[in-house]
XYZ file of C-alpha atoms in Angstrom:
707
model
C 215.031 90.175 192.441
C 217.215 92.404 190.433
C 218.983 95.382 191.618
C 217.423 97.804 189.412
C 214.104 96.166 190.840
C 215.200 96.606 194.098
C 216.038 100.441 193.490
C 212.023 101.032 191.640
C 210.082 99.505 194.540
C 208.692 102.234 196.463
C 209.530 102.300 200.270
C 206.900 101.575 202.333
C 205.706 104.070 205.239
C 205.655 102.760 208.086
C 201.628 102.647 209.079
C 200.734 105.259 211.193
C 198.571 104.576 214.547
C 195.094 105.828 214.451
C 196.926 108.518 217.509
C 199.327 109.298 215.490
C 196.966 109.868 212.595
C 194.467 112.165 214.659
C 197.356 114.413 215.740
C 198.726 114.872 212.303
C 195.987 115.826 210.992
C 195.095 118.652 213.835
C 195.647 122.277 213.279
C 195.389 124.559 216.296
C 195.734 127.943 215.060
C 194.020 131.389 215.942
C 193.570 134.250 213.607
C 194.997 137.731 214.498
C 195.399 141.146 213.774
C 194.911 144.684 214.323
C 191.453 146.252 215.213
C 189.326 146.200 211.577
C 191.753 144.864 209.829
C 188.954 141.904 209.317
C 189.839 138.923 211.704
C 186.148 137.885 213.029
C 184.891 138.253 208.700
C 187.524 135.743 208.074
C 186.869 133.635 210.912
C 182.660 133.586 209.735
C 183.394 132.241 206.328
C 186.131 130.219 207.304
C 182.938 128.733 209.102
C 180.560 129.264 206.380
C 182.961 127.156 203.924
C 183.414 124.542 206.472
C 179.710 123.911 206.475
C 180.208 124.302 210.445
C 177.315 127.550 210.271
C 175.095 127.165 207.717
C 174.475 131.424 207.918
C 177.145 134.162 207.193
C 177.192 136.347 210.177
C 178.465 140.093 209.676
C 180.317 142.247 212.199
C 178.641 145.565 210.913
C 175.242 143.590 212.255
C 176.173 142.504 215.048
C 174.938 138.867 213.525
C 179.348 137.304 213.741
C 178.853 134.073 215.721
C 182.013 134.854 217.093
C 181.584 137.728 218.793
C 178.874 136.762 220.666
C 178.713 138.990 223.695
C 175.547 141.915 223.553
C 178.958 144.214 224.203
C 180.397 142.710 221.131
C 177.222 142.806 218.921
C 176.712 146.835 220.489
C 180.334 147.709 219.418
C 181.231 145.738 216.562
C 184.626 145.190 218.103
C 186.108 141.492 219.459
C 185.936 142.082 222.994
C 186.890 138.336 224.292
C 188.871 135.470 222.144
C 186.232 133.030 220.927
C 187.010 129.290 219.998
C 185.414 126.890 217.482
C 185.982 123.843 215.731
C 185.221 122.949 212.048
C 186.899 120.797 209.209
C 188.853 120.997 206.241
C 189.738 118.161 203.775
C 189.369 115.550 206.522
C 191.569 117.910 208.757
C 190.435 119.029 212.182
C 190.729 122.883 212.583
C 190.499 124.236 216.007
C 190.408 127.588 215.074
C 190.434 130.614 218.117
C 189.800 134.436 216.931
C 191.268 137.100 218.935
C 190.445 140.694 219.302
C 192.276 143.467 218.012
C 192.160 146.400 220.312
C 195.475 146.674 223.027
C 193.055 147.102 225.647
C 192.302 143.612 225.361
C 196.128 142.212 224.533
C 196.234 140.142 227.119
C 193.161 138.086 224.628
C 196.289 137.562 222.097
C 198.691 136.580 225.174
C 196.862 133.454 226.478
C 195.750 132.608 223.399
C 199.280 132.035 221.338
C 200.971 130.678 224.323
C 198.051 127.292 223.711
C 198.405 127.856 220.103
C 200.483 125.951 217.355
C 200.170 128.174 214.648
C 198.452 131.680 213.525
C 197.049 133.317 210.592
C 198.167 137.526 210.872
C 195.624 139.319 208.828
C 196.550 142.516 207.059
C 194.639 145.080 205.314
C 195.459 145.546 202.326
C 195.043 149.315 202.599
C 197.096 150.021 205.699
C 199.453 147.104 205.622
C 200.962 146.751 209.377
C 199.251 148.868 211.680
C 200.307 149.412 215.628
C 198.507 146.153 216.995
C 199.764 144.620 214.124
C 203.057 145.036 215.245
C 201.934 144.076 219.032
C 200.072 140.365 218.224
C 203.110 139.861 215.824
C 205.605 140.352 218.611
C 203.735 138.130 221.013
C 203.177 135.276 218.193
C 207.723 135.907 218.174
C 207.408 135.478 221.723
C 205.722 132.121 221.695
C 207.584 131.060 218.323
C 204.217 130.529 216.995
C 204.518 129.750 212.981
C 202.070 131.947 210.883
C 200.685 132.505 207.773
C 199.917 136.122 206.483
C 196.407 136.917 204.780
C 196.596 140.476 203.298
C 192.609 141.070 203.761
C 190.349 144.186 201.675
C 191.977 143.640 198.217
C 188.999 145.056 196.729
C 189.332 148.193 198.598
C 190.524 151.683 197.258
C 194.058 151.911 197.355
C 194.811 148.265 198.561
C 197.933 147.416 197.105
C 199.583 143.661 197.801
C 202.876 144.441 197.404
C 203.042 147.430 199.361
C 201.298 145.355 202.274
C 203.735 142.763 201.615
C 206.926 145.356 202.059
C 205.115 146.783 205.503
C 205.319 143.724 206.798
C 208.977 143.377 205.783
C 210.188 146.530 206.799
C 207.793 146.898 210.354
C 207.975 143.205 211.110
C 211.373 142.022 209.771
C 209.087 138.952 208.781
C 210.904 137.209 205.771
C 207.355 137.535 204.164
C 207.302 135.236 200.142
C 203.976 136.168 198.432
C 202.613 132.537 197.481
C 199.939 134.133 195.200
C 199.676 137.393 192.851
C 196.277 139.161 192.880
C 194.345 139.705 189.667
C 192.930 143.128 189.402
C 193.421 145.468 191.978
C 190.728 147.376 194.010
C 186.848 147.282 192.732
C 188.467 145.300 189.435
C 189.886 142.767 192.064
C 188.727 139.243 190.774
C 190.868 136.507 192.463
C 193.838 135.773 192.827
C 196.763 133.081 190.933
C 198.058 130.274 192.907
C 202.043 130.431 192.317
C 203.242 127.417 193.986
C 200.558 125.390 191.596
C 200.237 128.009 188.554
C 195.915 128.383 188.632
C 193.781 131.410 188.671
C 191.149 131.337 191.188
C 188.808 133.786 190.285
C 185.188 134.824 191.488
C 182.377 136.733 190.414
C 180.910 139.698 193.012
C 177.211 137.983 193.292
C 178.215 134.259 193.596
C 180.836 132.260 196.774
C 181.478 129.571 194.046
C 185.601 129.832 192.510
C 186.505 129.081 189.045
C 189.742 127.319 188.887
C 191.719 128.196 185.057
C 194.865 127.872 183.750
C 196.765 131.318 184.301
C 195.751 133.848 181.907
C 197.798 134.490 179.161
C 197.956 138.360 179.740
C 199.392 137.467 183.078
C 201.491 134.411 182.555
C 204.537 136.199 182.233
C 204.456 138.550 185.367
C 203.634 135.054 187.116
C 205.996 133.090 185.954
C 208.492 136.046 187.489
C 206.840 135.972 191.028
C 206.911 132.002 190.482
C 210.389 132.485 190.118
C 211.085 134.755 193.173
C 209.157 132.941 195.221
C 211.115 129.466 194.685
C 214.183 131.128 194.909
C 212.871 132.261 198.711
C 212.162 129.044 199.845
C 214.226 126.636 198.175
C 216.433 126.291 201.036
C 214.319 125.281 203.079
C 214.044 121.787 201.704
C 217.604 120.229 200.485
C 216.108 118.650 197.420
C 214.762 121.212 195.815
C 217.593 123.061 196.790
C 220.226 121.168 194.603
C 217.283 120.857 191.988
C 217.375 124.659 192.156
C 220.926 125.571 192.567
C 221.401 122.865 189.143
C 218.409 124.174 186.924
C 216.158 121.160 187.027
C 212.349 122.339 187.379
C 210.912 121.596 190.477
C 207.621 120.177 191.099
C 204.831 121.094 193.326
C 204.873 118.681 195.937
C 208.375 120.020 196.379
C 207.359 123.680 196.968
C 204.423 123.023 199.371
C 207.494 121.077 201.448
C 209.790 123.924 201.311
C 207.147 126.269 202.415
C 206.222 123.899 204.843
C 209.708 123.479 206.084
C 210.534 127.188 206.361
C 207.267 127.945 208.525
C 207.567 125.800 211.014
C 210.682 126.855 211.414
C 210.159 130.636 211.785
C 212.298 131.255 208.817
C 209.356 132.571 206.610
C 206.255 134.111 206.208
C 203.932 132.502 203.367
C 201.539 135.361 202.352
C 197.922 135.169 200.423
C 195.178 137.598 199.676
C 191.884 137.926 198.921
C 188.545 139.711 200.344
C 186.622 138.089 202.829
C 183.730 140.131 203.026
C 183.587 139.256 199.433
C 184.657 135.517 200.165
C 187.458 135.910 198.027
C 190.372 133.616 198.998
C 189.448 132.231 202.008
C 189.808 128.681 200.349
C 192.834 128.847 199.053
C 193.934 130.097 202.730
C 192.164 127.270 204.419
C 194.262 125.109 202.143
C 197.514 126.827 203.520
C 196.403 126.412 207.179
C 196.510 122.505 206.432
C 199.931 122.577 204.337
C 201.772 125.105 205.638
C 200.957 125.375 209.471
C 202.055 122.703 212.065
C 200.294 119.713 213.588
C 200.840 119.172 217.253
C 203.515 116.680 217.004
C 205.479 119.217 214.707
C 206.062 122.056 217.075
C 208.896 121.420 219.963
C 207.284 119.926 222.782
C 206.089 122.200 225.812
C 208.595 121.952 229.028
C 206.894 121.739 232.615
C 208.777 121.395 236.043
C 207.959 119.589 238.901
C 206.512 121.522 242.096
C 208.010 119.571 244.492
C 211.932 119.596 243.133
C 211.994 122.274 240.718
C 213.182 119.559 237.891
C 212.294 119.793 233.734
C 209.966 117.686 232.863
C 209.013 117.018 229.131
C 206.169 114.568 228.564
C 205.772 113.100 225.143
C 202.401 114.301 223.126
C 200.294 110.756 224.237
C 197.355 110.264 225.046
C 198.696 107.131 227.169
C 201.049 109.636 228.852
C 200.312 111.179 232.732
C 197.661 113.906 231.827
C 199.111 117.503 231.744
C 196.448 120.320 230.796
C 197.027 123.947 231.390
C 194.639 126.551 231.978
C 194.389 129.559 229.842
C 190.952 130.982 229.947
C 187.848 131.551 232.002
C 184.447 132.825 231.593
C 182.631 133.498 234.268
C 178.858 132.020 232.789
C 174.944 131.278 234.365
C 175.259 128.094 233.010
C 178.456 127.092 234.853
C 181.682 128.885 234.578
C 183.739 127.457 231.577
C 187.796 126.900 231.875
C 189.516 126.628 228.574
C 192.450 124.655 228.620
C 194.937 122.515 226.610
C 195.927 119.112 226.525
C 199.701 118.821 226.121
C 199.820 114.798 227.061
C 197.612 112.542 228.670
C 193.731 112.701 228.883
C 191.025 113.704 230.788
C 187.941 112.234 231.587
C 184.425 113.950 232.932
C 183.665 113.458 236.191
C 187.148 112.626 237.121
C 189.634 114.255 239.801
C 192.960 116.297 238.737
C 195.453 117.516 240.832
C 196.039 121.595 240.464
C 199.878 122.262 241.937
C 199.044 125.912 243.100
C 196.058 125.381 245.098
C 197.534 121.478 246.461
C 194.112 119.919 245.870
C 192.150 118.145 243.249
C 189.415 119.674 240.821
C 186.572 117.324 239.597
C 185.771 118.135 236.095
C 181.712 117.965 235.704
C 181.778 117.822 232.307
C 184.037 118.562 229.034
C 182.577 120.387 225.967
C 183.765 121.211 222.542
C 182.835 125.171 222.208
C 181.451 126.832 219.141
C 181.479 130.710 220.422
C 178.690 130.630 222.608
C 177.618 126.874 221.835
C 178.252 123.750 224.036
C 179.200 120.113 222.564
C 179.412 117.914 225.654
C 182.193 114.872 225.420
C 183.223 112.448 227.407
C 186.811 112.950 227.532
C 189.272 114.924 225.567
C 193.075 114.089 224.331
C 196.942 114.980 224.030
C 196.812 118.285 222.130
C 192.982 119.221 222.476
C 191.767 122.417 222.622
C 188.594 122.082 224.886
C 186.070 123.830 228.077
C 185.488 121.972 231.311
C 182.942 122.767 233.440
C 183.046 122.510 237.234
C 186.268 122.974 238.631
C 185.753 126.024 240.934
C 189.206 127.114 241.711
C 191.380 126.816 239.075
C 192.399 130.472 237.481
C 194.660 131.474 233.687
C 198.140 129.859 234.110
C 196.698 126.872 236.410
C 198.005 123.276 235.610
C 196.016 120.262 236.442
C 197.614 117.013 236.295
C 197.217 113.855 238.257
C 198.363 113.859 241.707
C 200.902 111.541 241.683
C 202.792 112.537 238.909
C 202.237 116.154 239.033
C 203.665 118.984 236.644
C 203.610 122.773 236.371
C 203.553 124.292 232.887
C 205.442 127.723 233.055
C 202.309 130.277 233.310
C 201.956 133.551 231.265
C 202.966 136.883 231.625
C 200.407 139.876 231.324
C 201.083 143.425 231.762
C 200.438 145.779 234.402
C 197.017 148.183 234.452
C 197.742 151.534 233.879
C 194.163 153.071 234.990
C 192.297 153.181 237.619
C 188.593 154.326 237.972
C 186.488 154.529 242.042
C 182.718 152.862 241.305
C 180.314 152.116 243.733
C 176.683 150.852 243.540
C 173.967 153.155 243.540
C 171.743 151.001 245.972
C 173.237 150.189 248.739
C 171.417 146.664 248.983
C 173.302 145.620 246.302
C 176.926 146.049 247.642
C 177.486 142.102 248.065
C 176.131 141.676 244.463
C 179.054 143.862 243.502
C 181.699 141.891 245.490
C 180.386 138.839 244.027
C 180.093 140.024 240.159
C 183.808 141.850 240.481
C 185.330 138.517 241.852
C 184.231 136.426 238.901
C 184.640 139.870 236.619
C 188.950 139.444 238.015
C 188.980 135.420 237.725
C 187.882 135.590 234.231
C 190.552 138.630 233.323
C 194.047 138.922 234.255
C 194.755 142.383 233.215
C 191.235 143.639 235.351
C 192.242 144.342 239.098
C 190.316 145.342 241.914
C 190.913 146.499 245.284
C 188.686 148.548 248.353
C 190.434 151.918 249.075
C 191.431 151.695 252.780
C 190.375 155.710 253.338
C 187.333 156.147 251.604
C 186.432 152.086 251.104
C 185.225 153.169 247.403
C 186.146 149.805 245.487
C 188.799 150.857 242.810
C 188.859 149.198 239.915
C 192.144 149.040 237.400
C 192.504 147.862 233.577
C 194.595 148.677 230.275
C 192.695 151.204 228.880
C 189.274 153.549 228.908
C 187.605 151.142 226.715
C 188.536 148.033 228.610
C 186.891 149.865 232.026
C 184.156 150.872 230.306
C 183.215 147.556 228.786
C 183.902 146.064 232.441
C 181.227 148.722 234.194
C 179.093 147.820 231.297
C 179.021 144.059 231.904
C 178.648 144.969 235.430
C 175.303 146.819 234.619
C 174.026 144.291 232.309
C 175.120 140.862 232.985
C 175.257 141.017 236.609
C 172.521 143.417 237.148
C 174.144 146.004 239.842
C 173.732 149.889 238.725
C 177.198 151.580 239.219
C 178.344 154.917 240.109
C 181.750 155.954 238.503
C 184.743 158.425 239.551
C 186.763 159.869 237.362
C 189.678 157.260 235.487
C 192.605 157.756 237.581
C 195.948 157.480 236.067
C 198.222 153.983 237.519
C 201.198 156.525 238.589
C 204.559 155.254 239.856
C 207.397 156.468 241.746
C 211.422 156.057 241.494
C 214.346 157.354 243.606
C 215.857 160.593 242.624
C 219.298 159.791 243.374
C 221.424 157.083 244.872
C 221.557 157.066 248.769
C 223.403 154.801 251.213
C 221.115 154.119 254.345
C 221.548 152.167 257.412
C 218.324 150.823 258.804
C 218.607 149.620 262.876
C 215.270 147.404 263.606
C 216.625 147.077 267.506
C 213.734 146.541 270.006
C 214.174 144.939 273.767
C 211.491 144.900 276.183
C 211.572 142.054 277.712
C 211.959 138.594 276.798
C 213.614 137.816 273.249
C 213.910 141.073 270.778
C 214.193 142.240 267.951
C 217.724 142.822 266.289
C 218.679 143.947 262.777
C 220.766 145.863 260.835
C 220.930 146.449 257.046
C 223.432 148.721 255.197
C 221.331 148.971 251.961
C 222.857 151.224 248.374
C 219.476 152.560 246.612
C 220.404 153.238 242.811
C 217.969 154.812 240.764
C 217.586 153.558 236.903
C 217.927 149.642 237.107
C 217.901 147.758 233.477
C 214.885 146.398 234.691
C 211.204 147.966 234.941
C 210.582 146.447 238.712
C 213.108 146.069 241.844
C 216.758 144.762 241.495
C 217.766 143.263 244.432
C 221.234 142.390 244.680
C 223.423 140.703 247.655
C 226.894 141.913 247.847
C 227.403 141.626 252.102
C 230.737 139.274 252.233
C 231.811 137.868 255.573
C 228.913 136.855 256.914
C 227.727 139.940 258.593
C 224.272 139.317 257.352
C 223.496 135.632 257.694
C 222.527 133.597 254.836
C 219.440 132.606 256.317
C 218.071 136.427 256.441
C 219.425 137.776 253.464
C 215.888 137.179 251.463
C 214.277 138.436 254.517
C 215.772 141.797 254.195
C 214.533 141.579 250.017
C 210.941 140.705 251.001
C 211.142 144.005 253.114
C 212.354 146.353 250.721
C 209.889 144.812 248.254
C 207.081 145.166 250.329
C 207.967 148.650 251.445
C 208.558 149.694 247.867
C 205.343 148.624 246.631
C 203.171 149.899 249.557
C 203.715 153.369 247.563
C 204.996 154.944 250.921
C 203.032 158.150 252.179
C 200.876 158.708 248.025
C 200.918 155.185 247.945
C 202.122 155.237 244.201
C 203.938 151.695 244.672
C 208.191 152.290 243.364
C 209.968 150.805 240.267
C 213.372 151.047 238.502
C 215.998 151.026 241.291
C 218.499 149.066 242.722
C 218.448 147.542 245.976
C 222.565 146.412 246.842
C 222.625 144.658 250.819
C 226.337 145.278 251.226
C 226.803 144.579 254.913
C 224.624 144.266 258.216
C 224.737 142.977 262.101
C 223.117 140.332 263.393
C 222.388 139.355 267.531
C 223.213 135.300 267.954
C 219.686 135.701 269.978
C 217.446 138.628 269.319
C 217.820 138.070 265.264
C 215.025 136.827 263.635
C 213.280 136.916 259.723
C 210.666 139.043 260.980
C 213.290 141.389 262.449
C 215.452 141.511 259.345
C 212.407 141.829 256.811
C 211.333 145.113 259.346
C 214.937 146.514 259.098
C 214.703 146.453 254.779
C 211.092 147.922 254.795
C 212.786 150.566 257.312
C 215.725 150.885 255.068
C 213.868 152.001 251.951
C 211.868 153.995 253.992
C 214.779 156.177 254.667
C 216.119 155.908 251.025
C 212.532 157.128 249.676
C 212.888 160.304 251.803
C 212.316 163.681 250.353
C 214.098 161.537 247.235
C 211.208 160.523 244.961
C 210.283 161.143 241.773
C 207.142 160.739 240.041
C 206.283 158.535 236.873
C 203.611 158.407 234.667
C 202.611 156.083 231.799
C 203.662 157.526 228.718
C 201.557 156.044 225.466
C 202.823 155.060 221.787
C 199.993 156.942 219.635
C 199.083 156.421 215.776
C 196.797 158.839 214.648
C 195.033 158.215 210.811
C 193.408 161.126 209.193
C 192.680 162.762 205.835
C 195.718 165.160 205.087
C 193.530 168.320 205.736
C 193.399 168.043 209.455
C 196.431 166.913 210.275
C 197.931 170.064 211.139
C 194.742 170.868 214.108
C 195.830 166.893 215.446
C 199.288 167.946 215.524
C 198.853 171.127 217.645
C 196.168 169.064 219.695
C 198.957 166.287 220.328
C 201.208 168.935 221.256
C 199.049 170.575 223.942
C 198.466 166.957 225.663
C 202.119 167.233 225.983
C 202.959 164.563 223.067
C 205.818 164.227 220.502
C 205.328 163.724 217.244
C 207.595 161.199 215.694
C 206.963 160.330 212.504
C 204.006 161.179 209.796
C 203.444 158.811 207.055
C 201.222 159.175 203.653
C 198.847 156.636 203.359
C 196.644 155.990 200.029
C 193.055 157.880 200.000
C 194.797 160.949 201.079
C 195.144 159.936 204.875
C 198.129 160.552 206.952
C 199.174 158.859 210.201
C 200.465 160.470 213.004
C 203.288 158.502 214.639
C 204.231 159.727 218.326
C 203.979 159.216 221.826
C 201.722 160.595 224.146
C 201.436 160.616 228.594
C 198.056 158.664 229.593
C 196.911 161.197 231.872
C 196.340 163.684 228.742
C 194.438 161.606 226.729
C 191.276 160.869 228.786
C 188.480 161.498 226.499
C 190.291 161.319 223.657
C 187.973 160.429 221.194
C 185.863 162.585 221.362
C 187.726 165.009 220.347
C 189.667 163.936 217.743
C 186.115 162.955 216.396
C 185.053 166.852 216.460
C 188.722 168.017 215.236
C 188.219 165.654 211.927
C 184.623 166.166 211.921
C 184.556 162.380 212.283
C 186.713 161.415 210.029
C 189.503 160.472 212.184
C 190.797 157.602 214.422
C 193.686 156.372 216.838
C 194.986 153.426 218.803
C 197.245 153.673 221.468
C 199.460 151.108 223.558
C 202.026 151.268 226.597
C 205.421 152.030 225.980
C 206.899 153.132 229.376
C 207.143 154.756 232.119
C 209.236 158.205 232.321
C 209.352 161.014 234.995
C 206.669 163.347 234.754
C 207.631 167.391 234.610
C 207.529 169.503 237.923
C 204.872 171.388 237.375
C 202.160 168.568 236.589
C 203.469 166.612 239.310
C 203.019 168.913 241.742
C 198.956 168.842 240.768
C 199.241 165.222 241.133
C 200.755 165.249 243.989
C 198.387 167.609 246.023
C 195.438 165.954 244.727
C 196.498 162.426 245.605
C 197.403 164.325 249.422
C 193.933 165.602 249.015
C 192.551 162.128 248.549
C 194.907 160.562 251.793
């Protein structure tokens, strides 16, 4: 055989194992967006187009498959993330539809933690909105590759180019359009695929797509946009970059490889467009999910730790490995509580027992199911790369790891924001107290941003959450699902405290009353305004004046005392405690004594030295231009600060600013009144800031009166 014949002979690729082929044909992705951008509508169309559902569910009719909770159907919004599976082009897709309302941002957080990719849905009229930024930041935190879909292109005021520009400006995303729209607003008919240079058009009354060559009148513009796209993606694939530099034509396959490489490397975001409600562009979006989002094998392996030694562990994504699964969501259900898990290695089987390092106990998996929203499809086992739900585990919460006892591993748990609002509730009938406690226990296990405690003074149950809507839905679920009538108190803001000025204290905990005594002296400098929002402890002891084994006890005492909140009960944050000196006794010193000394040190530092802090919310209000003056006036009366006003299409103005949460109760009712029902707003936590003295006096007087 000649040398030229050898060179011309195609290189044989190594044959993939069934396991490798299964993983390469898997896509675990989520739908993320601002509320009302059309996430659930996109999900419903995906299910219909892939044949998973035989009827299209509509959000506005309360028939959406993915919005299966009664509260979701009643309100027309997504409250909890819902999982399903479907197939497209022989690829297996696991899809999670997430909420868009900021009160349920934890649902997005825990979904993105376990997903390999995401589709960001944007409104073609509004572009990037406040919650769009929030979910984008969450996806950045977990390094999740994304494809963007500009939805509602058939709406009045829709503008594809402007939406792409808002992604670049507000999200700092390298957004590169792979399509251009055909028509605009009511005249939107379809899209031109700039990769393949084909036109996809739909009739308004038909779901069938017609694929043709690019129309002659759009050819020149499409060529220009394609050149810009090729220039933007060429750097992500070397063979294509060489051709581009030398002016040679590039192939469709090379463009797709470049886009895929750039997307998975988080260096670009492909942008598509359509109108999901009319089924326009959703097939192309499915193709993009398959072509550009990663398989489980194309994302970096998840790092875990050995629970005994703390050593880092990285296991290959193989079913033959020892099992390692992260629980990322629990749901209370009359038919058996569900725990959603993502398998990062190994295989789990029904009927087998798996070790939970947090509880140091084994949990038996009764059944394993694939979820289609509320429907359960039983399977015998699940393998590495799968997202499934298990039934029968009793003491597993969000963030727990299930593994084998002989080779344990712990995956990093998720972090959730602190609650910002509280509400006192009690059952209408005393006989229902136990039922209420049971209901609260299940909801706390299910939702990591929902907290509950019993007030020591009043005996009332106090529940805390992320916003008014969050607590409103919790209360509604208690009454609807658990059949417990409740009486609600007025919502309360989750205030915090910090130290007003620096203070140097000496805390002496010395007791001697026969037998072994207690002896601990701690000298601590407290400084307000730490960079951390919590409490920073620094050890500056030299010469062994406080033995090393007692340092952590002093820290524990300070943190415990700060968390208890002193006389008012509001926890202290944003300060640094520096332990620089102290004294110990050879016989009478102990961990308990130094912990008491640390607690005393903080009480001394906080005495007549406290400032009340309140949660400040970032707010965006959208309303017709003629109501802007009244909206700003009302916001100013609530101690709000307007930072920016943005004119939007259709005579709509967006007012952006910050406002104290304590001034915003029942604001939706007031905004509807001011704008004749045409205004709406979104809020998200921003920071904790000092309360003005006159307001602080009222809050402190009210708090003191309740003690």
